[in-house]
Short mmCIF file of C-alpha atoms and ligand atoms in Angstrom, two decimals:
data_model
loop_
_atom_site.label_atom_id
_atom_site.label_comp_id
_atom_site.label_asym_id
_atom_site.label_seq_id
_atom_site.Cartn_x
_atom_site.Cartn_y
_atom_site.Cartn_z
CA UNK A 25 15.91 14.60 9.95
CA UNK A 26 13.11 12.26 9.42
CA UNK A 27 10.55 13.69 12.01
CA UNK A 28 9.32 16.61 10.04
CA UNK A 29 6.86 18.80 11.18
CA UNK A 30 3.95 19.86 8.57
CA UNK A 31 5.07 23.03 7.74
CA UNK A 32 8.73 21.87 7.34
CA UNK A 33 7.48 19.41 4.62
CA UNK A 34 5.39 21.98 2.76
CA UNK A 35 8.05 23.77 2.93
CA UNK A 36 10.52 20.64 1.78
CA UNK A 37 8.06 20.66 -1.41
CA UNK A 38 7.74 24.05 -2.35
CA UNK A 39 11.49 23.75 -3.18
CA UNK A 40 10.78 21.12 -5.17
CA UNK A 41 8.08 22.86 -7.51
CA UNK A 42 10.09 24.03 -10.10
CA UNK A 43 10.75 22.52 -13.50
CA UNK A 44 7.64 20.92 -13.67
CA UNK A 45 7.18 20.57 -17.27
CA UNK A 46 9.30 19.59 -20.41
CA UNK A 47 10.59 23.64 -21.59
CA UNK A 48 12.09 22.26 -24.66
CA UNK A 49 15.14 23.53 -24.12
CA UNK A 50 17.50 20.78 -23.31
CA UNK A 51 19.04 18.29 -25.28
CA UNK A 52 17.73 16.21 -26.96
CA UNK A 53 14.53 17.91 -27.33
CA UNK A 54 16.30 21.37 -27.99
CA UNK A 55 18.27 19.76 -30.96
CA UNK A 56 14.79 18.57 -32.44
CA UNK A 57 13.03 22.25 -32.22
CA UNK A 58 10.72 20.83 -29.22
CA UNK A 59 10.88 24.59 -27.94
CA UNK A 60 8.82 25.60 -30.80
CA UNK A 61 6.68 22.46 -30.04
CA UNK A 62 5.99 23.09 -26.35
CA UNK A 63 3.02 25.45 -25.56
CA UNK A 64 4.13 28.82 -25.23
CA UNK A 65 3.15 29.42 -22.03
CA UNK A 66 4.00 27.12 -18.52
CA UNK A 67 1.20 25.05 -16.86
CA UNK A 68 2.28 27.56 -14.09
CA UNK A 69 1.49 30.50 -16.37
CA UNK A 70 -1.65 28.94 -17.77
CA UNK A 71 -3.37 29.15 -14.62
CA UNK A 72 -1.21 32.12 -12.72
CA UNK A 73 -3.14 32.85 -9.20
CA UNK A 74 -7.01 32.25 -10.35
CA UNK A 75 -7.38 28.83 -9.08
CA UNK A 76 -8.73 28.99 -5.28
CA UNK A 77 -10.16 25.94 -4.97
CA UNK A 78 -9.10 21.95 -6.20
CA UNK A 79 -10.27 18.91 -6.61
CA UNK A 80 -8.41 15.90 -7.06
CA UNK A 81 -10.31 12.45 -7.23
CA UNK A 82 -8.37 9.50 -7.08
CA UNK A 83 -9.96 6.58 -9.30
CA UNK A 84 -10.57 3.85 -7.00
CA UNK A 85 -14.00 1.91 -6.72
CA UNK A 86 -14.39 3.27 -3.10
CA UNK A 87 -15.96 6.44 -4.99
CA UNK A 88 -18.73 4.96 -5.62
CA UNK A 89 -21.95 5.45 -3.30
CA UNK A 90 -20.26 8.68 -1.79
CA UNK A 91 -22.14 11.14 -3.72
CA UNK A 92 -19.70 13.25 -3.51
CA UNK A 93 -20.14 14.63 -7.17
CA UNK A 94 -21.45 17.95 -6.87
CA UNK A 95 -19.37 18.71 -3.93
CA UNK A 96 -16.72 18.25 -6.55
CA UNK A 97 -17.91 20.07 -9.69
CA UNK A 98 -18.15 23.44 -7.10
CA UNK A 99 -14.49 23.58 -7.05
CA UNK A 100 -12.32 25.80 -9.68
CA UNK A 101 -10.47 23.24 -11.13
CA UNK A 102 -10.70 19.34 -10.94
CA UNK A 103 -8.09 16.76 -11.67
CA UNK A 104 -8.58 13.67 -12.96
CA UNK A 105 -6.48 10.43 -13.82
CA UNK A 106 -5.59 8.39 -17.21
CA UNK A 107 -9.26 6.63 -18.58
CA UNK A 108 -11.57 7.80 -15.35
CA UNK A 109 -14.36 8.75 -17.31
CA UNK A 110 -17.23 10.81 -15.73
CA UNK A 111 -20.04 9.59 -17.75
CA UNK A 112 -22.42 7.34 -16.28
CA UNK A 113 -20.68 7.89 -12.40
CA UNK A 114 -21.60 11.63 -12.27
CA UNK A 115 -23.75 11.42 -8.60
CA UNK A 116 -20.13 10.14 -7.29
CA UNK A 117 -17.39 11.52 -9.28
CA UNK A 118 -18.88 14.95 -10.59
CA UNK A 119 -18.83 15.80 -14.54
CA UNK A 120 -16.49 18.51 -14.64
CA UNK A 121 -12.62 18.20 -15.60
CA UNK A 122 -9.92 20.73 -15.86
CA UNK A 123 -6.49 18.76 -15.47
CA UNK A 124 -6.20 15.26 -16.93
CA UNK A 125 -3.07 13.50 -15.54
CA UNK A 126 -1.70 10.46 -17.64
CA UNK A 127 0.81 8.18 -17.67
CA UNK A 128 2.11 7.24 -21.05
CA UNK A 129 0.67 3.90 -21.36
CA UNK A 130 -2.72 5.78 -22.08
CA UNK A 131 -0.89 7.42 -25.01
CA UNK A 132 0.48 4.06 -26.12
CA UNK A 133 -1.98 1.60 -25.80
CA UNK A 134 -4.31 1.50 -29.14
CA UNK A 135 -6.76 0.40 -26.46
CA UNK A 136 -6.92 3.96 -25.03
CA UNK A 137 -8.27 5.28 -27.97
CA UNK A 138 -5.69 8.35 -27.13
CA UNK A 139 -6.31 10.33 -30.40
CA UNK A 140 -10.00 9.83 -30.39
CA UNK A 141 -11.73 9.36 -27.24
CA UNK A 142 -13.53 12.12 -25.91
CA UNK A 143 -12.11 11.55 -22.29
CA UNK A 144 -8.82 13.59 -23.36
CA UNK A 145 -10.24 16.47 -25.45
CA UNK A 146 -11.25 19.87 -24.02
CA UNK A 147 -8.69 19.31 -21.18
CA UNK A 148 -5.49 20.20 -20.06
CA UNK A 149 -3.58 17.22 -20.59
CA UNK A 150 -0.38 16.73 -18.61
CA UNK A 151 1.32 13.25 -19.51
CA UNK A 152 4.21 11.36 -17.57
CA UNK A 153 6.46 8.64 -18.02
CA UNK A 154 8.73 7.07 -15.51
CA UNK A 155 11.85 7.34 -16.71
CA UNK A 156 14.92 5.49 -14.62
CA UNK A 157 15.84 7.53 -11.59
CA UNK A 158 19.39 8.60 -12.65
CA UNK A 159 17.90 10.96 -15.52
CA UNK A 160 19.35 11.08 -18.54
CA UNK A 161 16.98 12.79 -20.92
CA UNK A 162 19.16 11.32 -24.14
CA UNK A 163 18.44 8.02 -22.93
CA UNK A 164 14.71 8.36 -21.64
CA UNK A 165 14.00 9.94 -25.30
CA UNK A 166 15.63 6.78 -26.83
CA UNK A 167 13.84 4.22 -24.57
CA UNK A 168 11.07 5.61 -23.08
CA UNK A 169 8.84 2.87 -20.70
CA UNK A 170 5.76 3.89 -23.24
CA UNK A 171 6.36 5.67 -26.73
CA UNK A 172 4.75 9.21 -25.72
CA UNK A 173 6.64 10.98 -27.54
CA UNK A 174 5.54 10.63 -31.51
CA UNK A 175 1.67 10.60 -30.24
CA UNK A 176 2.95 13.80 -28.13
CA UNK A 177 4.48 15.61 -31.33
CA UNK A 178 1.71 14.20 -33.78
CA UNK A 179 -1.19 16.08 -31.49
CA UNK A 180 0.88 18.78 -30.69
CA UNK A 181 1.04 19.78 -34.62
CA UNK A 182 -2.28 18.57 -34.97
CA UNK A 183 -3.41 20.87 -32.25
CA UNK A 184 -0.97 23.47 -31.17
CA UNK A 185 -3.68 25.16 -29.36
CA UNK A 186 -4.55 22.37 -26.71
CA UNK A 187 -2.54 22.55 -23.53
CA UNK A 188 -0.60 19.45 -23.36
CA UNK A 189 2.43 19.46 -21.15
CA UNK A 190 4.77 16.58 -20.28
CA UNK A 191 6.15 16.68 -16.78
CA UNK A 192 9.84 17.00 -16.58
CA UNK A 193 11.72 13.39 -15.24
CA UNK A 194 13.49 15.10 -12.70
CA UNK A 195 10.23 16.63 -11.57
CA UNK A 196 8.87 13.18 -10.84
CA UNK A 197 12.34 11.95 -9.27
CA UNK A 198 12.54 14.71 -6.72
CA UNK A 199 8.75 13.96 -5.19
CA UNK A 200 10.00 10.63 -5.11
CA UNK A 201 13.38 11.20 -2.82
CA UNK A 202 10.89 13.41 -1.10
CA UNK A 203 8.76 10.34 -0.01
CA UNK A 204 12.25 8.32 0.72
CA UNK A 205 13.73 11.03 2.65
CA UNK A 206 10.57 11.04 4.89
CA UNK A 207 9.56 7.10 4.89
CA UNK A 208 12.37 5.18 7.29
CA UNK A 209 11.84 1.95 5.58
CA UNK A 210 13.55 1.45 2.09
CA UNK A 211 11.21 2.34 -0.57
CA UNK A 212 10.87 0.53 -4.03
CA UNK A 213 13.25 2.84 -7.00
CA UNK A 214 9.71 3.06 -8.65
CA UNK A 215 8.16 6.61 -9.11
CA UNK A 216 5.06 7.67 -7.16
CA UNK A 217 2.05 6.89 -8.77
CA UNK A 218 0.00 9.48 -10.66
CA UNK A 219 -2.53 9.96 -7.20
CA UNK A 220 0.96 11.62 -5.54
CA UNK A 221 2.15 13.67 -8.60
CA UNK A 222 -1.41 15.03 -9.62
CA UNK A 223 -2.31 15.64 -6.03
CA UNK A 224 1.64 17.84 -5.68
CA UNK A 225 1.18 19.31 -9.11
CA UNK A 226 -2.27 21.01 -7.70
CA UNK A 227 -0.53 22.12 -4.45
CA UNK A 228 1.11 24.33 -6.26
CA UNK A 229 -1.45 25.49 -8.20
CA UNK A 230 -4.55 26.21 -5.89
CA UNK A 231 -4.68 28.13 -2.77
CA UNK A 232 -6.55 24.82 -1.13
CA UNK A 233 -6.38 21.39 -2.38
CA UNK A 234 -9.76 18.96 -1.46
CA UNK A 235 -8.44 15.39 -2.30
CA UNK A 236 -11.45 12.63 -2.58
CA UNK A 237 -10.95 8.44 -2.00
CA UNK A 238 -6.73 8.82 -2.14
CA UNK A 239 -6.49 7.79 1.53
CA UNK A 240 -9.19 5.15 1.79
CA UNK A 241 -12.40 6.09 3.37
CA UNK A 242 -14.83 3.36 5.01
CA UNK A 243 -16.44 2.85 1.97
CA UNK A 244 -13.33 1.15 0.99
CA UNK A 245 -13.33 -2.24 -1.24
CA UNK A 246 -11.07 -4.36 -3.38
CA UNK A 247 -12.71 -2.64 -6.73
CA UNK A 248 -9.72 -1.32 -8.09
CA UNK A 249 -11.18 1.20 -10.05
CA UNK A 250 -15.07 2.88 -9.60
CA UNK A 251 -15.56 2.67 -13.74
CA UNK A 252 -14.25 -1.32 -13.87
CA UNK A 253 -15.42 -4.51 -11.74
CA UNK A 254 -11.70 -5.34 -11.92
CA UNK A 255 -10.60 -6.47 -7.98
CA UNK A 256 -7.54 -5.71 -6.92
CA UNK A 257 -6.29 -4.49 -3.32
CA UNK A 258 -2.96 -3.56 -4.82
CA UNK A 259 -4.66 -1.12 -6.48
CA UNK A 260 -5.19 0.77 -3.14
CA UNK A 261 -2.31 -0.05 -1.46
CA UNK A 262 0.65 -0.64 -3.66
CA UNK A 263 2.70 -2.82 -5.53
CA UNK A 264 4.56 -0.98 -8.59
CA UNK A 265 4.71 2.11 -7.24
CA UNK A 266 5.64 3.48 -3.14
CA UNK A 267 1.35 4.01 -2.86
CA UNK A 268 1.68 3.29 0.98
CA UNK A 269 4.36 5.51 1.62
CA UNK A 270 2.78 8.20 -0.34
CA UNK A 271 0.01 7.86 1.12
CA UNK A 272 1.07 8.38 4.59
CA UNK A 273 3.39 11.64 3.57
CA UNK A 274 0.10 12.91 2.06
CA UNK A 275 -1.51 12.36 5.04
CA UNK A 276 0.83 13.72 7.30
CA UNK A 277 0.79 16.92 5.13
CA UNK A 278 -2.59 17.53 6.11
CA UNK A 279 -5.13 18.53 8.66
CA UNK A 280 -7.74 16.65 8.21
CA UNK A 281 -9.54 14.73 10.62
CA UNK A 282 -9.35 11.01 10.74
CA UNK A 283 -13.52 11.11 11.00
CA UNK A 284 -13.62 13.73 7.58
CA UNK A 285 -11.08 11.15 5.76
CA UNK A 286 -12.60 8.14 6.70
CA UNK A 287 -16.83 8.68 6.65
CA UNK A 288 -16.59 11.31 3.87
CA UNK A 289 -13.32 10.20 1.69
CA UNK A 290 -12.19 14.02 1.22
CA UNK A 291 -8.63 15.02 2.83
CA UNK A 292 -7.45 18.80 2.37
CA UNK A 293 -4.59 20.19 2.00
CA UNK A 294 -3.32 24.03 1.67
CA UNK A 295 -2.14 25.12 -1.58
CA UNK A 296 2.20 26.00 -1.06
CA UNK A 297 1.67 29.93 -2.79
CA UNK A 298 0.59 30.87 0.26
CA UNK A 299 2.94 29.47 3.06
CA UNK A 300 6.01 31.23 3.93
CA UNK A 301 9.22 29.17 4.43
O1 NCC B 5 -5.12 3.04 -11.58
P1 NCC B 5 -4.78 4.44 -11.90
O2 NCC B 5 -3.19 4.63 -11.70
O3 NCC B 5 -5.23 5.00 -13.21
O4 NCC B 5 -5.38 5.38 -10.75
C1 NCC B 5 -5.10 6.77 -10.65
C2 NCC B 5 -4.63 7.09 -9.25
O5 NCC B 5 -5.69 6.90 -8.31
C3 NCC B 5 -5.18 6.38 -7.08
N1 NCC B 5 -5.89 5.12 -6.76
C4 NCC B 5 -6.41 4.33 -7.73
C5 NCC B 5 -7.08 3.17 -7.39
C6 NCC B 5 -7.22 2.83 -6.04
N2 NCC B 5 -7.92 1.73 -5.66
N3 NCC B 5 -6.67 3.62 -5.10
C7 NCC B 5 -6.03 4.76 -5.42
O6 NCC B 5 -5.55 5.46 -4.53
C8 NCC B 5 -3.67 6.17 -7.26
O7 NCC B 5 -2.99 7.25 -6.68
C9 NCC B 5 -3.51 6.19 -8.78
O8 NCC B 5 -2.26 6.72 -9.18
C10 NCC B 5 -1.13 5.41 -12.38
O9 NCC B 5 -0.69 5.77 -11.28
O10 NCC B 5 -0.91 6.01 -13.46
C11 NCC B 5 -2.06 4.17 -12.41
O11 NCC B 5 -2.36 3.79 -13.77
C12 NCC B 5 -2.82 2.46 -14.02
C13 NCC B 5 -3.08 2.29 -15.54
O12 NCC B 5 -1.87 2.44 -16.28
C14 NCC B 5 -4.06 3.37 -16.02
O13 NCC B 5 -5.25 3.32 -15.26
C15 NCC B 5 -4.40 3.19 -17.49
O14 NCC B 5 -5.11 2.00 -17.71
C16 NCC B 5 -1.81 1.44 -13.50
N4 NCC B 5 -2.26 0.09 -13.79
C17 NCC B 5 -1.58 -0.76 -14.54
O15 NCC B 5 -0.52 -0.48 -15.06
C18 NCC B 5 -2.21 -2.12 -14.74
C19 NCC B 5 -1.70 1.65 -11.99
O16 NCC B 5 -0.75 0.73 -11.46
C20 NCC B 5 -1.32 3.07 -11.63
#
Protein backbone atom coordinates (compact mmCIF):
# COMPACT_ATOMS: atom_id res chain seq x y z
CA UNK A 1 0.00 0.00 0.00
CA UNK A 2 2.80 2.38 -0.21
CA UNK A 3 2.46 3.48 -3.95
CA UNK A 4 -0.37 5.87 -3.59
CA UNK A 5 -1.71 7.69 -6.24
CA UNK A 6 -2.49 11.62 -5.61
CA UNK A 7 -5.93 11.45 -5.22
CA UNK A 8 -5.73 8.36 -2.92
CA UNK A 9 -3.54 10.48 -0.53
CA UNK A 10 -5.82 13.51 -0.56
CA UNK A 11 -8.13 11.35 0.04
CA UNK A 12 -5.90 9.41 2.96
CA UNK A 13 -5.88 13.11 4.55
CA UNK A 14 -9.21 14.27 4.33
CA UNK A 15 -9.94 11.42 6.81
CA UNK A 16 -7.58 12.69 8.88
CA UNK A 17 -9.02 16.39 9.19
CA UNK A 18 -11.04 16.08 12.01
CA UNK A 19 -10.31 17.01 15.60
CA UNK A 20 -8.09 19.58 14.75
CA UNK A 21 -8.25 21.71 17.70
CA UNK A 22 -8.33 21.32 21.59
CA UNK A 23 -12.70 21.29 22.14
CA UNK A 24 -12.25 21.35 25.79
CA UNK A 25 -14.09 18.61 26.38
CA UNK A 26 -11.87 15.85 27.48
CA UNK A 27 -10.16 15.20 30.50
CA UNK A 28 -8.14 16.90 31.88
CA UNK A 29 -9.09 20.05 30.30
CA UNK A 30 -12.93 19.27 30.77
CA UNK A 31 -12.35 18.85 34.61
CA UNK A 32 -10.64 22.43 34.60
CA UNK A 33 -13.73 24.28 32.66
CA UNK A 34 -11.33 24.61 29.42
CA UNK A 35 -14.75 24.30 27.43
CA UNK A 36 -15.72 27.61 28.67
CA UNK A 37 -12.08 28.70 27.87
CA UNK A 38 -11.91 27.54 24.24
CA UNK A 39 -13.34 29.99 21.61
CA UNK A 40 -16.77 29.28 20.96
CA UNK A 41 -16.59 28.62 17.63
CA UNK A 42 -13.99 25.87 15.63
CA UNK A 43 -11.08 27.19 13.47
CA UNK A 44 -13.27 25.20 10.96
CA UNK A 45 -16.28 27.38 11.77
CA UNK A 46 -14.30 30.57 11.95
CA UNK A 47 -13.57 30.52 8.43
CA UNK A 48 -16.61 28.09 7.01
CA UNK A 49 -16.26 28.09 2.96
CA UNK A 50 -14.98 31.93 2.33
CA UNK A 51 -11.41 31.19 1.96
CA UNK A 52 -10.61 30.49 -1.93
CA UNK A 53 -7.30 31.20 -2.05
CA UNK A 54 -3.93 30.41 0.51
CA UNK A 55 -0.82 31.24 1.12
CA UNK A 56 1.56 29.49 3.13
CA UNK A 57 5.28 30.79 3.31
CA UNK A 58 7.68 28.69 4.82
CA UNK A 59 10.47 30.80 6.75
CA UNK A 60 13.62 29.85 5.22
CA UNK A 61 16.32 32.43 3.93
CA UNK A 62 15.72 31.14 0.32
CA UNK A 63 12.72 33.81 0.39
CA UNK A 64 14.68 36.32 0.05
CA UNK A 65 15.35 38.01 -3.51
CA UNK A 66 12.12 36.20 -4.87
CA UNK A 67 9.87 39.08 -4.72
CA UNK A 68 7.32 37.13 -4.34
CA UNK A 69 5.48 39.49 -1.78
CA UNK A 70 2.66 40.87 -3.49
CA UNK A 71 1.94 37.71 -5.24
CA UNK A 72 1.33 36.68 -1.68
CA UNK A 73 -0.67 39.48 -0.02
CA UNK A 74 -3.40 38.81 -3.21
CA UNK A 75 -4.38 35.66 -1.63
CA UNK A 76 -7.46 35.37 1.02
CA UNK A 77 -5.68 34.19 3.76
CA UNK A 78 -1.85 33.81 4.51
CA UNK A 79 -0.11 31.61 6.98
CA UNK A 80 2.75 32.29 8.66
CA UNK A 81 5.22 30.52 11.19
CA UNK A 82 6.39 31.18 15.01
CA UNK A 83 8.71 34.80 14.96
CA UNK A 84 8.66 35.33 10.86
CA UNK A 85 8.07 38.82 11.02
CA UNK A 86 7.03 40.76 7.83
CA UNK A 87 8.52 44.03 8.60
CA UNK A 88 11.47 45.07 6.85
CA UNK A 89 11.19 41.72 4.20
CA UNK A 90 7.85 42.91 2.69
CA UNK A 91 9.17 42.91 -1.36
CA UNK A 92 9.76 38.99 -0.50
CA UNK A 93 7.47 37.78 2.09
CA UNK A 94 4.31 40.14 1.63
CA UNK A 95 2.83 42.15 4.80
CA UNK A 96 -0.34 40.53 5.25
CA UNK A 97 -1.09 37.62 7.90
CA UNK A 98 -4.19 35.74 8.69
CA UNK A 99 -3.04 32.36 10.43
CA UNK A 100 0.00 32.41 12.71
CA UNK A 101 1.19 28.81 13.41
CA UNK A 102 3.44 28.30 16.61
CA UNK A 103 5.03 25.88 18.36
CA UNK A 104 5.07 26.32 22.07
CA UNK A 105 8.55 27.30 22.55
CA UNK A 106 7.42 30.80 21.15
CA UNK A 107 4.93 30.88 24.04
CA UNK A 108 7.64 29.84 26.48
CA UNK A 109 10.62 31.50 25.73
CA UNK A 110 10.70 35.14 27.55
CA UNK A 111 12.77 35.79 24.44
CA UNK A 112 9.65 35.66 22.22
CA UNK A 113 8.20 38.43 23.78
CA UNK A 114 4.79 36.17 23.44
CA UNK A 115 2.49 38.57 25.43
CA UNK A 116 3.83 41.67 23.87
CA UNK A 117 5.21 41.55 20.52
CA UNK A 118 3.21 42.77 17.85
CA UNK A 119 4.03 39.69 15.56
CA UNK A 120 1.13 37.64 17.44
CA UNK A 121 -1.65 40.24 17.83
CA UNK A 122 -4.42 40.83 15.27
CA UNK A 123 -4.01 37.14 14.16
CA UNK A 124 -5.42 33.95 14.42
CA UNK A 125 -3.10 32.21 16.51
CA UNK A 126 -3.04 28.41 16.40
CA UNK A 127 -0.25 26.97 18.85
CA UNK A 128 1.21 23.29 18.99
CA UNK A 129 3.22 21.25 21.11
CA UNK A 130 4.62 17.86 20.40
CA UNK A 131 3.43 15.80 22.77
CA UNK A 132 4.84 11.90 22.86
CA UNK A 133 3.18 9.86 20.16
CA UNK A 134 1.15 7.46 22.40
CA UNK A 135 -1.24 10.46 23.56
CA UNK A 136 -2.20 10.71 26.76
CA UNK A 137 -3.68 14.14 27.28
CA UNK A 138 -3.32 13.68 31.39
CA UNK A 139 0.21 13.30 30.89
CA UNK A 140 0.97 15.90 28.01
CA UNK A 141 -1.00 18.52 30.40
CA UNK A 142 1.39 17.49 33.26
CA UNK A 143 4.65 17.60 31.19
CA UNK A 144 4.21 19.41 28.30
CA UNK A 145 7.74 19.82 25.96
CA UNK A 146 7.06 23.85 26.46
CA UNK A 147 4.63 25.27 29.25
CA UNK A 148 1.79 26.60 26.74
CA UNK A 149 -0.66 26.09 28.69
CA UNK A 150 -0.73 28.96 31.67
CA UNK A 151 0.41 31.66 28.84
CA UNK A 152 -2.60 29.90 26.79
CA UNK A 153 -5.23 30.39 29.74
CA UNK A 154 -3.64 33.81 30.94
CA UNK A 155 -4.38 35.40 27.19
CA UNK A 156 -7.32 33.56 26.75
CA UNK A 157 -8.97 35.49 29.91
CA UNK A 158 -7.10 38.36 29.01
CA UNK A 159 -8.58 38.28 25.59
CA UNK A 160 -11.46 35.96 25.10
CA UNK A 161 -12.15 37.60 21.89
CA UNK A 162 -8.83 36.70 19.96
CA UNK A 163 -8.93 33.42 18.11
CA UNK A 164 -6.39 31.28 19.65
CA UNK A 165 -6.73 27.59 19.14
CA UNK A 166 -4.37 24.79 20.21
CA UNK A 167 -4.20 21.88 17.82
CA UNK A 168 -5.33 18.64 19.24
CA UNK A 169 -2.09 15.93 19.89
CA UNK A 170 -3.71 13.36 18.09
CA UNK A 171 -4.23 15.79 15.24
CA UNK A 172 -0.48 16.17 14.90
CA UNK A 173 0.15 12.26 15.45
CA UNK A 174 -2.11 11.16 12.65
CA UNK A 175 -0.26 13.57 9.82
CA UNK A 176 2.65 12.05 11.19
CA UNK A 177 1.71 8.08 10.62
CA UNK A 178 0.46 9.64 7.45
CA UNK A 179 4.08 10.56 6.35
CA UNK A 180 5.33 6.95 7.84
CA UNK A 181 2.71 5.05 6.17
CA UNK A 182 3.81 6.66 2.82
CA UNK A 183 7.81 7.05 3.38
CA UNK A 184 9.40 3.21 3.10
CA UNK A 185 12.33 4.12 5.16
CA UNK A 186 11.83 4.31 9.04
CA UNK A 187 11.07 7.75 10.01
CA UNK A 188 12.31 9.54 13.28
CA UNK A 189 9.05 9.24 16.29
CA UNK A 190 9.38 13.13 16.03
CA UNK A 191 6.26 15.13 14.81
CA UNK A 192 6.29 16.96 11.46
CA UNK A 193 7.48 20.24 11.67
CA UNK A 194 5.16 23.26 11.68
CA UNK A 195 5.86 23.78 7.46
CA UNK A 196 3.74 20.16 7.19
CA UNK A 197 0.98 20.90 9.81
CA UNK A 198 0.34 24.63 8.72
CA UNK A 199 0.56 23.71 5.08
CA UNK A 200 -2.40 20.41 6.01
CA UNK A 201 -4.28 22.68 8.35
CA UNK A 202 -4.86 25.16 5.14
CA UNK A 203 -5.79 22.19 2.87
CA UNK A 204 -8.59 21.94 4.59
CA UNK A 205 -9.44 25.25 4.77
CA UNK A 206 -9.02 26.85 1.21
CA UNK A 207 -10.30 25.66 -2.00
CA UNK A 208 -6.42 26.05 -3.40
CA UNK A 209 -3.39 26.10 -1.37
CA UNK A 210 -0.12 28.26 -3.05
CA UNK A 211 2.85 27.11 -0.82
CA UNK A 212 6.16 29.50 -1.22
CA UNK A 213 10.15 28.26 -0.41
CA UNK A 214 8.77 24.75 1.53
CA UNK A 215 10.32 22.61 -1.22
CA UNK A 216 13.52 24.47 -1.98
CA UNK A 217 13.63 26.57 -5.03
CA UNK A 218 17.09 27.52 -6.82
CA UNK A 219 17.44 30.34 -4.83
CA UNK A 220 18.18 27.95 -2.14
CA UNK A 221 21.05 28.63 0.64
CA UNK A 222 22.20 27.49 4.04
CA UNK A 223 20.38 30.78 5.70
CA UNK A 224 18.19 29.03 7.88
CA UNK A 225 15.79 31.56 8.23
CA UNK A 226 15.15 34.89 5.65
CA UNK A 227 14.78 37.34 9.01
CA UNK A 228 18.28 35.79 10.75
CA UNK A 229 21.96 35.35 9.23
CA UNK A 230 21.86 32.14 11.29
CA UNK A 231 23.35 29.11 8.71
CA UNK A 232 22.08 26.04 9.00
CA UNK A 233 21.22 23.34 6.19
CA UNK A 234 19.31 21.32 8.74
CA UNK A 235 17.09 23.91 8.75
CA UNK A 236 15.96 22.94 5.17
CA UNK A 237 16.37 19.53 5.26
CA UNK A 238 15.87 18.00 8.63
CA UNK A 239 17.17 16.90 11.72
CA UNK A 240 14.46 17.04 14.70
CA UNK A 241 11.69 16.61 12.81
CA UNK A 242 10.85 13.95 9.39
CA UNK A 243 11.39 17.57 7.06
CA UNK A 244 12.64 15.30 4.12
CA UNK A 245 10.00 12.95 4.22
CA UNK A 246 7.46 15.60 4.48
CA UNK A 247 8.68 17.22 2.07
CA UNK A 248 8.51 14.65 -0.55
CA UNK A 249 4.68 13.56 0.52
CA UNK A 250 3.97 17.30 0.00
CA UNK A 251 5.37 17.14 -3.13
CA UNK A 252 3.91 14.18 -4.36
CA UNK A 253 0.49 15.68 -3.35
CA UNK A 254 0.85 18.17 -5.88
CA UNK A 255 0.91 19.22 -9.47
CA UNK A 256 3.25 21.45 -9.78
CA UNK A 257 5.91 21.58 -12.16
CA UNK A 258 9.45 20.90 -11.20
CA UNK A 259 10.37 24.37 -13.34
CA UNK A 260 7.30 26.46 -11.15
CA UNK A 261 8.88 24.87 -7.78
CA UNK A 262 12.27 25.34 -8.49
CA UNK A 263 12.73 29.07 -10.51
CA UNK A 264 9.69 30.56 -8.71
CA UNK A 265 9.63 28.70 -5.09
CA UNK A 266 5.62 28.42 -5.16
CA UNK A 267 4.11 24.69 -5.18
CA UNK A 268 0.14 24.36 -5.22
CA UNK A 269 -1.92 22.25 -3.97
CA UNK A 270 -5.95 21.79 -4.12
CA UNK A 271 -7.81 22.52 -1.09
CA UNK A 272 -9.58 18.64 0.21
CA UNK A 273 -13.51 20.43 0.43
CA UNK A 274 -13.65 19.96 -2.91
CA UNK A 275 -12.38 16.38 -3.86
CA UNK A 276 -14.64 13.52 -3.67
CA UNK A 277 -13.33 10.27 -2.10
O1 LIG B 1 12.36 27.33 11.81
P1 LIG B 1 10.88 27.37 11.87
O2 LIG B 1 10.37 25.93 12.38
O3 LIG B 1 10.24 28.48 12.64
O4 LIG B 1 10.32 27.43 10.38
C1 LIG B 1 8.94 27.31 10.05
C2 LIG B 1 8.76 26.25 9.00
O5 LIG B 1 9.34 26.68 7.76
C3 LIG B 1 9.93 25.56 7.08
N1 LIG B 1 11.35 25.86 6.81
C4 LIG B 1 12.07 26.70 7.61
C5 LIG B 1 13.39 26.97 7.31
C6 LIG B 1 13.98 26.37 6.19
N2 LIG B 1 15.26 26.65 5.84
N3 LIG B 1 13.25 25.53 5.43
C7 LIG B 1 11.96 25.28 5.70
O6 LIG B 1 11.32 24.51 4.97
C8 LIG B 1 9.74 24.34 7.97
O7 LIG B 1 8.65 23.59 7.50
C9 LIG B 1 9.44 24.95 9.34
O8 LIG B 1 8.57 24.14 10.10
C10 LIG B 1 9.03 24.59 13.69
O9 LIG B 1 8.76 23.71 12.86
O10 LIG B 1 8.22 25.01 14.56
C11 LIG B 1 10.43 25.25 13.61
O11 LIG B 1 10.63 26.13 14.74
C12 LIG B 1 11.97 26.49 15.09
C13 LIG B 1 11.94 27.45 16.31
O12 LIG B 1 11.39 26.79 17.44
C14 LIG B 1 11.05 28.67 15.99
O13 LIG B 1 11.50 29.31 14.81
C15 LIG B 1 11.06 29.66 17.13
O14 LIG B 1 12.32 30.23 17.31
C16 LIG B 1 12.80 25.25 15.36
N4 LIG B 1 14.15 25.61 15.75
C17 LIG B 1 14.68 25.29 16.92
O15 LIG B 1 14.07 24.67 17.78
C18 LIG B 1 16.09 25.77 17.16
C19 LIG B 1 12.83 24.43 14.07
O16 LIG B 1 13.57 23.23 14.29
C20 LIG B 1 11.43 24.09 13.57
Amino acid sequence: VLVRSRRELLCRLKSQMFGLTLDGREPPFSVRGWERLMPRRSLEELYGARLNTCAVVASAGSILHSGLGEEIDGHDAVLRFNAAPTEGFENDVGTKTTIRLLNSQIMAQPRHEFNTSALYRNVTLLAWDPSPYNVDLQRWYEEPDSDLFTPYVERRQLNPSEPFYILHPGYIWRLWDLIQGNTIEDIQPNPPSSGFIGIMVMMGLCETVNVYEYIPSQRQTDQCHYYEDYQDNACTLGAYHPLIYEKVLVRRMSRTSERMIKVKGQLTLQGLRKIQC
